[in-house]
Amino acid sequence: MKNLITSAALTLLALASGATLAQSMRPAPSAASAYPVAPAAGLYQAFGEEAGIRSLMDDFVVRLKADPRIGDQFQDTNLTNLAKSLSDQLCQLSGGPCVYKGPDMKTAHADRDTTRAQFNALVEVLQQSMNARGIPFTRQNQMLALLAPMHRDVVTVR
Amino acid sequence: MLHPRNLTTSTAARLLPLAAAAALLTTFPAHADTGKLLLTGGVSSVEGAAGGGISPWAVIGSQATEGEVGVSAYASRAVTRDHGLSAYGVAVGIHDRVELSLGHQNFDTGVTGRALMLPGLRLKQDIVGAKVRVAGDAVLDSDSLMPQIAVGVQFKRLQSSGLDSTLNALGAQRSGADVYVSATKLFLAQGILVNGTLRATKANQGGLLGFGATLGGADNGYELQPEFSVAYLINSKLAVGFEYRGMPNKLQRAGQAAGLSDGLRADDWKDIFIAYAPSKNVSLTAAYVDLGRIVPATTGGRKQTGVYLSAQIAF
């Protein structure tokens, strides 16, 4: 029993130090990847600020679940929580005052297998939602330009 | 720049929720009805490769993305002041990595054939193309200036026709190959797509008038010709733009040696176009083309301006 506790403690210690190491090894911000990370002027306002973004995401998650291509993947998802998380993200990305605090992206994707087709399908559903909300095409693309580079972290490299 | 993990820490943090949403997606059977985003795959060029109307782009044809195989087919028609061209073909896109295409062109020589005492002369060319995407993502890497880059080859063969003896006399071959490299970038936030292609070629009018020429000591070697396309996305279904394609002019000197003065000279090709995609699987393109002079000895030196229409289906 004592051995078990000791090994459990050691394991936790190892995990904790590993996480600290992983934190310190994150890449520093680089000017080379800075194009056009800054949101277009007025993008947050064009999306109706916090309330507008939240209703957009409320609509988006319902469409995601109903989508014949990727809806299955969201059958067990709490849509309200998902909409809230996504709203925080888009709000912050587009220049709003929100701050998202959530799980690490790499960890979240470590055991996932996501295809490019699924990623594109998700983008299309987002376009459907933005169309339904009457967001101008130019503004849609400005938002997508902030989201699209994420494919590198989401789509499984084959 | 090519490294997949070059996001800054703060950017990564901001992207977390959508990533988490995408993470909920698990393995899904591969099929090509999800595929690419609308109007981001270009249309079918007149030589069969995916791209603009007259120039190949670095995009891989069909709706297929990674892990998928797709197919596209097109039919196109161009009518200029003195000539007509019909073109049709198919392309297969494999894993958004390799594109194989087959194209056929049928050129109605019109007044030129009659001037050559060959009324009704039609020049038919078959084109087998292959293209490989070697780097980049034209659409999704919107935080980088890195374009999508592809290299390609087009093997062309002009069928035997009444023009054979003329081409022989000029020292032009009836078959040849073009090799090209293309770079395509969608500036997503601006809705502007730019493509540049550099083609090594000796094709006269794309090969319809043979390849190279030797008569009179004409330069019979390969030359590098630049091609440019710019498109502006008006909305998710509509794009407008212009194109330019440099054209070898090898027949001019051979024509001079044959006593035709500048009667065989060629000019660069240009067009302005509008492309409409009523659905993911259908695109329609209309263009005003200016192909410059084509065998001006037989057309009074008129510029071959006219209309180009093309329809494509892609899955």
Short mmCIF file of C-alpha atoms in Angstrom, two decimals:
data_model
loop_
_atom_site.label_atom_id
_atom_site.label_comp_id
_atom_site.label_asym_id
_atom_site.label_seq_id
_atom_site.Cartn_x
_atom_site.Cartn_y
_atom_site.Cartn_z
CA MET A 1 0.00 0.00 0.00
CA LYS A 2 2.80 2.35 0.90
CA ASN A 3 4.52 1.51 -2.35
CA LEU A 4 1.37 2.31 -4.27
CA ILE A 5 1.05 5.73 -2.63
CA THR A 6 4.70 6.47 -3.26
CA SER A 7 4.52 5.53 -6.91
CA ALA A 8 1.29 7.51 -7.34
CA ALA A 9 2.96 10.53 -5.78
CA LEU A 10 6.00 10.13 -7.99
CA THR A 11 3.80 9.81 -11.04
CA LEU A 12 1.93 12.99 -10.16
CA LEU A 13 5.22 14.77 -9.56
CA ALA A 14 6.53 13.60 -12.92
CA LEU A 15 3.34 14.75 -14.66
CA ALA A 16 3.51 18.13 -12.93
CA SER A 17 7.14 18.71 -13.86
CA GLY A 18 6.43 17.52 -17.40
CA ALA A 19 3.61 20.05 -17.69
CA THR A 20 5.90 22.80 -16.40
CA LEU A 21 8.52 21.81 -18.93
CA ALA A 22 5.94 21.82 -21.71
CA GLN A 23 4.86 25.32 -20.63
CA SER A 24 8.41 26.63 -20.79
CA MET A 25 8.98 25.04 -24.20
CA ARG A 26 6.15 26.84 -25.93
CA PRO A 27 7.42 28.89 -28.90
CA ALA A 28 7.95 32.57 -28.32
CA PRO A 29 5.82 35.01 -30.35
CA SER A 30 7.39 35.46 -33.75
CA ALA A 31 7.06 38.36 -36.16
CA ALA A 32 7.24 35.96 -39.10
CA SER A 33 3.80 34.53 -38.34
CA ALA A 34 2.21 37.88 -37.53
CA TYR A 35 0.58 38.48 -40.92
CA PRO A 36 -2.53 39.35 -40.61
CA VAL A 37 -3.10 38.08 -37.10
CA ALA A 38 -4.48 41.44 -36.04
CA PRO A 39 -8.25 41.66 -36.66
CA ALA A 40 -9.56 44.02 -39.32
CA ALA A 41 -10.73 47.35 -37.96
CA GLY A 42 -14.32 47.22 -36.74
CA LEU A 43 -14.61 43.44 -37.07
CA TYR A 44 -15.89 42.95 -33.51
CA GLN A 45 -18.54 45.61 -34.05
CA ALA A 46 -19.52 44.15 -37.44
CA PHE A 47 -20.33 40.88 -35.69
CA GLY A 48 -22.63 42.66 -33.24
CA GLU A 49 -20.16 42.64 -30.37
CA GLU A 50 -20.54 40.14 -27.53
CA ALA A 51 -24.27 39.61 -27.89
CA GLY A 52 -24.15 39.27 -31.66
CA ILE A 53 -21.29 36.78 -31.51
CA ARG A 54 -23.10 34.75 -28.85
CA SER A 55 -26.26 34.46 -30.93
CA LEU A 56 -24.14 33.58 -33.96
CA MET A 57 -22.49 30.77 -32.00
CA ASP A 58 -25.82 29.59 -30.55
CA ASP A 59 -27.00 29.19 -34.14
CA PHE A 60 -23.69 27.64 -35.24
CA VAL A 61 -23.64 24.83 -32.67
CA VAL A 62 -27.20 23.80 -33.55
CA ARG A 63 -26.24 23.65 -37.22
CA LEU A 64 -23.09 21.70 -36.38
CA LYS A 65 -25.11 19.04 -34.59
CA ALA A 66 -27.59 18.89 -37.48
CA ASP A 67 -24.96 18.73 -40.22
CA PRO A 68 -25.13 15.39 -42.05
CA ARG A 69 -21.34 15.30 -42.50
CA ILE A 70 -20.07 16.06 -39.03
CA GLY A 71 -23.17 16.24 -36.82
CA ASP A 72 -22.55 12.78 -35.39
CA GLN A 73 -19.45 14.11 -33.71
CA PHE A 74 -21.48 16.54 -31.61
CA GLN A 75 -24.26 14.22 -30.42
CA ASP A 76 -22.87 14.06 -26.88
CA THR A 77 -21.65 17.65 -26.76
CA ASN A 78 -23.14 20.21 -24.37
CA LEU A 79 -24.08 22.80 -26.98
CA THR A 80 -24.51 25.62 -24.48
CA ASN A 81 -20.99 25.20 -23.14
CA LEU A 82 -19.61 24.90 -26.65
CA ALA A 83 -21.38 28.07 -27.79
CA LYS A 84 -20.05 29.93 -24.76
CA SER A 85 -16.46 28.81 -25.40
CA LEU A 86 -16.65 29.64 -29.09
CA SER A 87 -18.18 33.03 -28.34
CA ASP A 88 -15.32 33.90 -26.01
CA GLN A 89 -12.85 32.91 -28.67
CA LEU A 90 -14.41 34.80 -31.59
CA CYS A 91 -15.01 37.80 -29.35
CA GLN A 92 -11.35 37.91 -28.35
CA LEU A 93 -10.08 37.11 -31.87
CA SER A 94 -12.13 39.87 -33.48
CA GLY A 95 -10.81 42.49 -31.08
CA GLY A 96 -13.44 42.33 -28.34
CA PRO A 97 -12.82 42.52 -24.58
CA CYS A 98 -13.38 38.82 -23.85
CA VAL A 99 -10.69 36.48 -22.57
CA TYR A 100 -10.79 32.77 -23.20
CA LYS A 101 -9.23 30.41 -20.67
CA GLY A 102 -9.41 26.77 -21.60
CA PRO A 103 -7.61 23.52 -22.14
CA ASP A 104 -4.37 23.32 -24.06
CA MET A 105 -4.90 22.80 -27.78
CA LYS A 106 -2.22 20.19 -28.29
CA THR A 107 -3.49 18.14 -25.39
CA ALA A 108 -7.02 18.44 -26.71
CA HIS A 109 -5.91 17.02 -30.05
CA ALA A 110 -3.38 14.47 -28.91
CA ASP A 111 -5.62 11.44 -29.44
CA ARG A 112 -7.95 12.91 -32.07
CA ASP A 113 -8.03 12.06 -35.75
CA THR A 114 -9.49 14.97 -37.65
CA THR A 115 -9.53 15.16 -41.43
CA ARG A 116 -9.21 18.17 -43.68
CA ALA A 117 -12.67 17.42 -45.05
CA GLN A 118 -14.13 17.64 -41.55
CA PHE A 119 -12.33 20.92 -40.94
CA ASN A 120 -13.67 22.34 -44.21
CA ALA A 121 -17.16 21.12 -43.38
CA LEU A 122 -17.00 22.97 -40.07
CA VAL A 123 -15.93 26.15 -41.86
CA GLU A 124 -18.85 25.76 -44.26
CA VAL A 125 -21.32 25.41 -41.43
CA LEU A 126 -19.88 28.58 -39.91
CA GLN A 127 -20.37 30.31 -43.27
CA GLN A 128 -24.01 29.15 -43.25
CA SER A 129 -24.49 30.66 -39.82
CA MET A 130 -22.85 33.94 -40.81
CA ASN A 131 -25.02 34.09 -43.92
CA ALA A 132 -28.12 33.46 -41.81
CA ARG A 133 -27.10 36.34 -39.53
CA GLY A 134 -26.62 38.62 -42.53
CA ILE A 135 -22.92 39.23 -41.90
CA PRO A 136 -21.37 40.75 -45.04
CA PHE A 137 -19.14 38.44 -47.11
CA THR A 138 -16.09 40.66 -46.62
CA ARG A 139 -16.50 40.57 -42.84
CA GLN A 140 -16.98 36.81 -42.93
CA ASN A 141 -13.67 36.40 -44.72
CA GLN A 142 -11.92 38.69 -42.25
CA MET A 143 -13.08 36.43 -39.43
CA LEU A 144 -12.23 33.24 -41.33
CA ALA A 145 -8.74 34.59 -41.99
CA LEU A 146 -8.22 34.62 -38.22
CA LEU A 147 -9.55 31.10 -37.81
CA ALA A 148 -8.24 29.27 -40.88
CA PRO A 149 -4.58 28.92 -39.80
CA MET A 150 -5.87 26.71 -37.00
CA HIS A 151 -6.01 23.86 -39.51
CA ARG A 152 -2.37 23.25 -38.72
CA ASP A 153 -3.25 22.41 -35.12
CA VAL A 154 -6.58 20.70 -35.72
CA VAL A 155 -6.17 18.53 -38.79
CA THR A 156 -4.23 15.36 -38.14
CA VAL A 157 -1.00 15.29 -40.13
CA ARG A 158 -0.90 12.16 -42.28
CA MET B 1 7.41 29.26 -42.23
CA LEU B 2 6.39 25.78 -43.34
CA HIS B 3 6.46 24.37 -39.87
CA PRO B 4 2.95 23.42 -38.77
CA ARG B 5 3.40 24.66 -35.23
CA ASN B 6 4.44 28.24 -35.73
CA LEU B 7 1.54 29.94 -33.97
CA THR B 8 2.45 32.22 -31.16
CA THR B 9 1.40 31.27 -27.66
CA SER B 10 -1.20 34.01 -27.44
CA THR B 11 -2.64 33.15 -30.83
CA ALA B 12 -2.78 29.52 -29.88
CA ALA B 13 -4.61 30.40 -26.69
CA ARG B 14 -7.16 32.44 -28.59
CA LEU B 15 -7.77 29.61 -31.04
CA LEU B 16 -8.44 27.04 -28.36
CA PRO B 17 -12.25 26.84 -28.31
CA LEU B 18 -12.74 26.29 -32.01
CA ALA B 19 -9.91 23.81 -31.92
CA ALA B 20 -11.67 22.06 -29.09
CA ALA B 21 -14.85 21.94 -31.16
CA ALA B 22 -12.97 20.49 -34.08
CA ALA B 23 -11.30 18.05 -31.74
CA LEU B 24 -14.69 16.51 -31.09
CA LEU B 25 -14.64 15.29 -34.65
CA THR B 26 -13.30 11.79 -34.89
CA THR B 27 -12.50 9.51 -37.80
CA PHE B 28 -14.95 9.83 -40.61
CA PRO B 29 -15.21 7.72 -43.77
CA ALA B 30 -13.35 9.32 -46.65
CA HIS B 31 -15.61 10.64 -49.36
CA ALA B 32 -15.53 13.66 -51.60
CA ASP B 33 -18.81 15.42 -50.88
CA THR B 34 -17.35 17.46 -48.05
CA GLY B 35 -14.25 18.56 -49.87
CA LYS B 36 -13.13 22.08 -50.54
CA LEU B 37 -14.52 25.49 -49.92
CA LEU B 38 -16.56 27.12 -52.65
CA LEU B 39 -14.69 28.75 -55.56
CA THR B 40 -11.31 28.11 -53.98
CA GLY B 41 -10.33 25.32 -56.37
CA GLY B 42 -10.32 27.41 -59.52
CA VAL B 43 -12.01 26.29 -62.73
CA SER B 44 -10.79 24.17 -65.65
CA SER B 45 -8.27 25.86 -67.88
CA VAL B 46 -8.45 25.50 -71.64
CA GLU B 47 -5.69 22.86 -71.43
CA GLY B 48 -7.41 20.78 -68.77
CA ALA B 49 -5.44 21.70 -65.63
CA ALA B 50 -7.29 23.34 -62.76
CA GLY B 51 -6.69 27.08 -62.64
CA GLY B 52 -7.97 30.09 -64.45
CA GLY B 53 -9.20 29.98 -68.02
CA ILE B 54 -5.84 30.21 -69.76
CA SER B 55 -3.35 29.47 -67.01
CA PRO B 56 -2.85 26.56 -64.60
CA TRP B 57 -2.85 27.34 -60.88
CA ALA B 58 -1.19 25.51 -57.99
CA VAL B 59 -4.59 24.23 -56.85
CA ILE B 60 -5.46 20.56 -57.38
CA GLY B 61 -8.66 20.00 -59.38
CA SER B 62 -11.92 18.41 -58.20
CA GLN B 63 -13.65 18.70 -54.84
CA ALA B 64 -11.43 16.10 -53.21
CA THR B 65 -9.37 17.11 -50.23
CA GLU B 66 -6.92 15.07 -48.19
CA GLY B 67 -7.79 11.39 -48.13
CA GLU B 68 -10.27 11.76 -50.99
CA VAL B 69 -10.29 11.24 -54.74
CA GLY B 70 -12.45 13.47 -56.91
CA VAL B 71 -13.15 14.10 -60.55
CA SER B 72 -14.09 17.12 -62.64
CA ALA B 73 -15.19 17.58 -66.23
CA TYR B 74 -15.46 20.67 -68.39
CA ALA B 75 -16.59 21.93 -71.75
CA SER B 76 -15.45 25.28 -73.10
CA ARG B 77 -15.97 27.35 -76.21
CA ALA B 78 -14.11 30.41 -77.45
CA VAL B 79 -15.11 32.44 -80.47
CA THR B 80 -12.84 35.21 -81.70
CA ARG B 81 -13.13 37.42 -84.78
CA ASP B 82 -11.73 34.84 -87.19
CA HIS B 83 -11.46 31.57 -85.30
CA GLY B 84 -13.26 29.23 -82.92
CA LEU B 85 -12.07 26.79 -80.31
CA SER B 86 -13.93 24.00 -78.56
CA ALA B 87 -12.33 22.25 -75.63
CA TYR B 88 -13.40 19.55 -73.23
CA GLY B 89 -11.77 17.19 -70.79
CA VAL B 90 -11.60 15.62 -67.38
CA ALA B 91 -9.33 15.83 -64.36
CA VAL B 92 -8.83 13.59 -61.37
CA GLY B 93 -7.71 15.04 -58.05
CA ILE B 94 -6.00 12.64 -55.66
CA HIS B 95 -5.75 13.58 -51.97
CA ASP B 96 -5.46 17.26 -52.92
CA ARG B 97 -1.90 16.36 -53.85
CA VAL B 98 -1.83 15.03 -57.43
CA GLU B 99 -3.91 16.08 -60.41
CA LEU B 100 -4.11 14.12 -63.64
CA SER B 101 -5.94 15.66 -66.59
CA LEU B 102 -6.97 14.83 -70.12
CA GLY B 103 -7.93 17.63 -72.47
CA HIS B 104 -8.99 17.85 -76.09
CA GLN B 105 -9.01 20.97 -78.24
CA ASN B 106 -10.66 21.47 -81.60
CA PHE B 107 -9.64 24.68 -83.36
CA ASP B 108 -11.73 25.93 -86.26
CA THR B 109 -9.25 27.80 -88.47
CA GLY B 110 -11.99 29.65 -90.35
CA VAL B 111 -10.60 32.29 -92.71
CA THR B 112 -7.05 31.08 -92.05
CA GLY B 113 -7.85 27.60 -93.41
CA ARG B 114 -9.49 29.11 -96.49
CA ALA B 115 -6.46 31.33 -97.13
CA LEU B 116 -4.28 28.23 -96.98
CA MET B 117 -6.55 26.53 -99.54
CA LEU B 118 -7.66 24.21 -96.72
CA PRO B 119 -11.30 25.26 -96.18
CA GLY B 120 -12.85 23.74 -93.09
CA LEU B 121 -9.44 22.96 -91.63
CA ARG B 122 -9.67 21.94 -88.00
CA LEU B 123 -6.66 21.48 -85.77
CA LYS B 124 -7.16 18.93 -83.03
CA GLN B 125 -4.89 18.60 -80.06
CA ASP B 126 -4.81 16.15 -77.14
CA ILE B 127 -3.23 17.13 -73.85
CA VAL B 128 -2.25 14.85 -70.99
CA GLY B 129 -1.42 16.78 -67.84
CA ALA B 130 -0.03 16.00 -64.42
CA LYS B 131 0.41 18.36 -61.51
CA VAL B 132 1.78 17.85 -58.00
CA ARG B 133 1.29 20.18 -55.05
CA VAL B 134 4.68 20.49 -53.43
CA ALA B 135 4.11 23.03 -50.65
CA GLY B 136 1.71 25.36 -48.94
CA ASP B 137 -2.03 25.81 -48.66
CA ALA B 138 -3.51 28.52 -50.88
CA VAL B 139 -6.62 28.98 -48.75
CA LEU B 140 -6.09 28.20 -45.08
CA ASP B 141 -2.61 29.57 -44.34
CA SER B 142 -4.04 33.05 -44.01
CA ASP B 143 -1.50 34.13 -41.38
CA SER B 144 1.39 33.68 -43.77
CA LEU B 145 2.48 35.00 -47.15
CA MET B 146 3.53 31.49 -48.17
CA PRO B 147 1.58 30.48 -51.30
CA GLN B 148 0.56 27.02 -52.43
CA ILE B 149 3.14 25.79 -54.93
CA ALA B 150 2.76 23.10 -57.55
CA VAL B 151 4.77 21.79 -60.47
CA GLY B 152 3.17 20.40 -63.58
CA VAL B 153 3.72 19.01 -67.02
CA GLN B 154 1.52 18.95 -70.11
CA PHE B 155 2.21 16.51 -72.91
CA LYS B 156 0.57 17.75 -76.08
CA ARG B 157 0.00 16.06 -79.40
CA LEU B 158 -1.44 17.71 -82.47
CA GLN B 159 -3.38 15.27 -84.62
CA SER B 160 -2.44 14.85 -88.26
CA SER B 161 -4.20 17.41 -90.48
CA GLY B 162 -3.94 19.30 -93.73
CA LEU B 163 -1.51 21.62 -91.98
CA ASP B 164 1.14 18.89 -91.56
CA SER B 165 3.16 19.84 -94.65
CA THR B 166 3.14 23.52 -93.67
CA LEU B 167 4.34 22.72 -90.15
CA ASN B 168 7.03 20.47 -91.63
CA ALA B 169 8.19 23.25 -93.90
CA LEU B 170 8.42 25.64 -90.96
CA GLY B 171 10.27 23.07 -88.91
CA ALA B 172 7.58 22.84 -86.24
CA GLN B 173 6.96 19.55 -84.44
CA ARG B 174 3.52 18.08 -83.91
CA SER B 175 4.11 17.15 -80.31
CA GLY B 176 5.74 18.78 -77.34
CA ALA B 177 5.69 19.16 -73.59
CA ASP B 178 5.25 22.19 -71.34
CA VAL B 179 6.67 22.20 -67.82
CA TYR B 180 5.48 24.76 -65.31
CA VAL B 181 5.63 25.87 -61.71
CA SER B 182 2.67 27.74 -60.19
CA ALA B 183 2.21 29.68 -56.97
CA THR B 184 -1.31 30.48 -55.77
CA LYS B 185 -2.30 32.56 -52.76
CA LEU B 186 -5.72 33.53 -51.49
CA PHE B 187 -5.57 36.67 -49.41
CA LEU B 188 -8.59 35.56 -47.43
CA ALA B 189 -9.28 38.69 -45.41
CA GLN B 190 -9.15 40.73 -48.63
CA GLY B 191 -10.95 38.18 -50.83
CA ILE B 192 -8.23 38.37 -53.49
CA LEU B 193 -6.63 35.37 -55.16
CA VAL B 194 -3.33 35.76 -56.98
CA ASN B 195 -1.55 33.21 -59.14
CA GLY B 196 1.77 33.33 -60.91
CA THR B 197 2.94 30.60 -63.26
CA LEU B 198 6.25 30.21 -65.05
CA ARG B 199 6.07 27.88 -68.02
CA ALA B 200 8.93 26.37 -70.03
CA THR B 201 7.47 25.91 -73.49
CA LYS B 202 8.08 25.95 -77.22
CA ALA B 203 4.39 25.66 -78.11
CA ASN B 204 3.05 27.94 -80.85
CA GLN B 205 -0.43 29.17 -79.83
CA GLY B 206 -0.48 26.59 -77.05
CA GLY B 207 0.54 23.87 -79.50
CA LEU B 208 -2.29 24.31 -82.02
CA LEU B 209 0.33 25.57 -84.48
CA GLY B 210 2.94 23.03 -83.48
CA PHE B 211 6.00 23.23 -81.30
CA GLY B 212 9.04 25.31 -82.10
CA ALA B 213 10.27 26.21 -85.60
CA THR B 214 13.59 25.86 -87.37
CA LEU B 215 13.11 27.52 -90.77
CA GLY B 216 15.39 30.51 -91.25
CA GLY B 217 17.37 29.67 -88.13
CA ALA B 218 14.42 30.37 -85.82
CA ASP B 219 15.10 29.85 -82.10
CA ASN B 220 13.81 26.34 -81.57
CA GLY B 221 14.57 26.03 -77.85
CA TYR B 222 12.44 26.10 -74.74
CA GLU B 223 11.68 29.52 -73.34
CA LEU B 224 10.24 30.66 -70.02
CA GLN B 225 6.92 32.45 -70.27
CA PRO B 226 5.20 34.17 -67.33
CA GLU B 227 1.48 33.89 -66.61
CA PHE B 228 -0.57 35.86 -64.07
CA SER B 229 -4.10 35.61 -62.73
CA VAL B 230 -5.84 37.85 -60.23
CA ALA B 231 -9.36 37.18 -58.98
CA TYR B 232 -11.57 39.10 -56.59
CA LEU B 233 -14.26 37.22 -54.68
CA ILE B 234 -17.41 39.33 -54.76
CA ASN B 235 -19.33 36.81 -52.69
CA SER B 236 -19.15 33.10 -52.03
CA LYS B 237 -20.48 32.31 -55.49
CA LEU B 238 -19.04 35.02 -57.71
CA ALA B 239 -15.51 36.01 -58.69
CA VAL B 240 -14.14 38.42 -61.27
CA GLY B 241 -10.60 38.86 -62.48
CA PHE B 242 -8.09 39.09 -65.26
CA GLU B 243 -5.38 36.90 -66.67
CA TYR B 244 -2.26 37.25 -68.75
CA ARG B 245 -0.26 34.55 -70.48
CA GLY B 246 3.02 35.10 -72.29
CA MET B 247 3.17 33.33 -75.63
CA PRO B 248 6.27 32.14 -77.51
CA ASN B 249 6.72 33.80 -80.89
CA LYS B 250 8.86 31.23 -82.68
CA LEU B 251 6.93 31.20 -85.93
CA GLN B 252 7.56 34.86 -86.71
CA ARG B 253 11.15 34.31 -87.85
CA ALA B 254 10.24 31.13 -89.71
CA GLY B 255 7.45 33.06 -91.41
CA GLN B 256 9.89 35.77 -92.46
CA ALA B 257 12.15 33.11 -93.99
CA ALA B 258 9.12 31.81 -95.87
CA GLY B 259 8.46 35.26 -97.31
CA LEU B 260 5.45 36.00 -95.12
CA SER B 261 7.00 39.04 -93.41
CA ASP B 262 5.49 39.13 -89.91
CA GLY B 263 2.53 37.09 -91.05
CA LEU B 264 3.05 34.32 -88.51
CA ARG B 265 3.79 36.36 -85.43
CA ALA B 266 2.07 35.66 -82.12
CA ASP B 267 1.06 37.90 -79.22
CA ASP B 268 0.46 37.29 -75.53
CA TRP B 269 -3.00 36.19 -74.38
CA LYS B 270 -5.20 38.20 -72.00
CA ASP B 271 -8.69 37.93 -70.62
CA ILE B 272 -11.08 39.38 -68.10
CA PHE B 273 -13.49 36.88 -66.58
CA ILE B 274 -16.41 36.34 -64.29
CA ALA B 275 -16.91 32.96 -62.62
CA TYR B 276 -20.15 31.86 -61.00
CA ALA B 277 -20.60 28.80 -58.82
CA PRO B 278 -24.32 28.14 -58.26
CA SER B 279 -23.33 25.14 -56.14
CA LYS B 280 -20.19 23.38 -54.94
CA ASN B 281 -20.31 21.07 -57.94
CA VAL B 282 -20.95 23.49 -60.77
CA SER B 283 -19.08 26.52 -62.05
CA LEU B 284 -19.71 28.69 -65.07
CA THR B 285 -17.14 31.07 -66.48
CA ALA B 286 -17.54 33.82 -69.04
CA ALA B 287 -14.66 35.88 -70.34
CA TYR B 288 -13.68 38.51 -72.84
CA VAL B 289 -10.47 37.28 -74.43
CA ASP B 290 -7.76 39.01 -76.40
CA LEU B 291 -5.43 36.44 -77.97
CA GLY B 292 -3.61 39.04 -80.04
CA ARG B 293 -2.69 38.19 -83.61
CA ILE B 294 -2.97 34.59 -84.80
CA VAL B 295 -1.52 33.95 -88.27
CA PRO B 296 -2.03 37.64 -89.13
CA ALA B 297 -1.06 36.93 -92.76
CA THR B 298 -4.51 35.38 -93.18
CA THR B 299 -6.60 37.63 -90.93
CA GLY B 300 -5.59 41.11 -92.05
CA GLY B 301 -3.55 41.43 -88.87
CA ARG B 302 -6.73 41.61 -86.79
CA LYS B 303 -6.52 41.04 -83.06
CA GLN B 304 -8.36 37.91 -82.11
CA THR B 305 -10.70 39.27 -79.50
CA GLY B 306 -13.88 37.49 -78.54
CA VAL B 307 -15.89 35.58 -76.01
CA TYR B 308 -15.07 32.53 -73.92
CA LEU B 309 -17.61 30.39 -72.08
CA SER B 310 -16.86 27.40 -69.91
CA ALA B 311 -18.85 25.04 -67.72
CA GLN B 312 -17.40 22.66 -65.17
CA ILE B 313 -18.80 20.03 -62.87
CA ALA B 314 -16.67 18.73 -60.02
CA PHE B 315 -17.10 16.08 -57.35
#
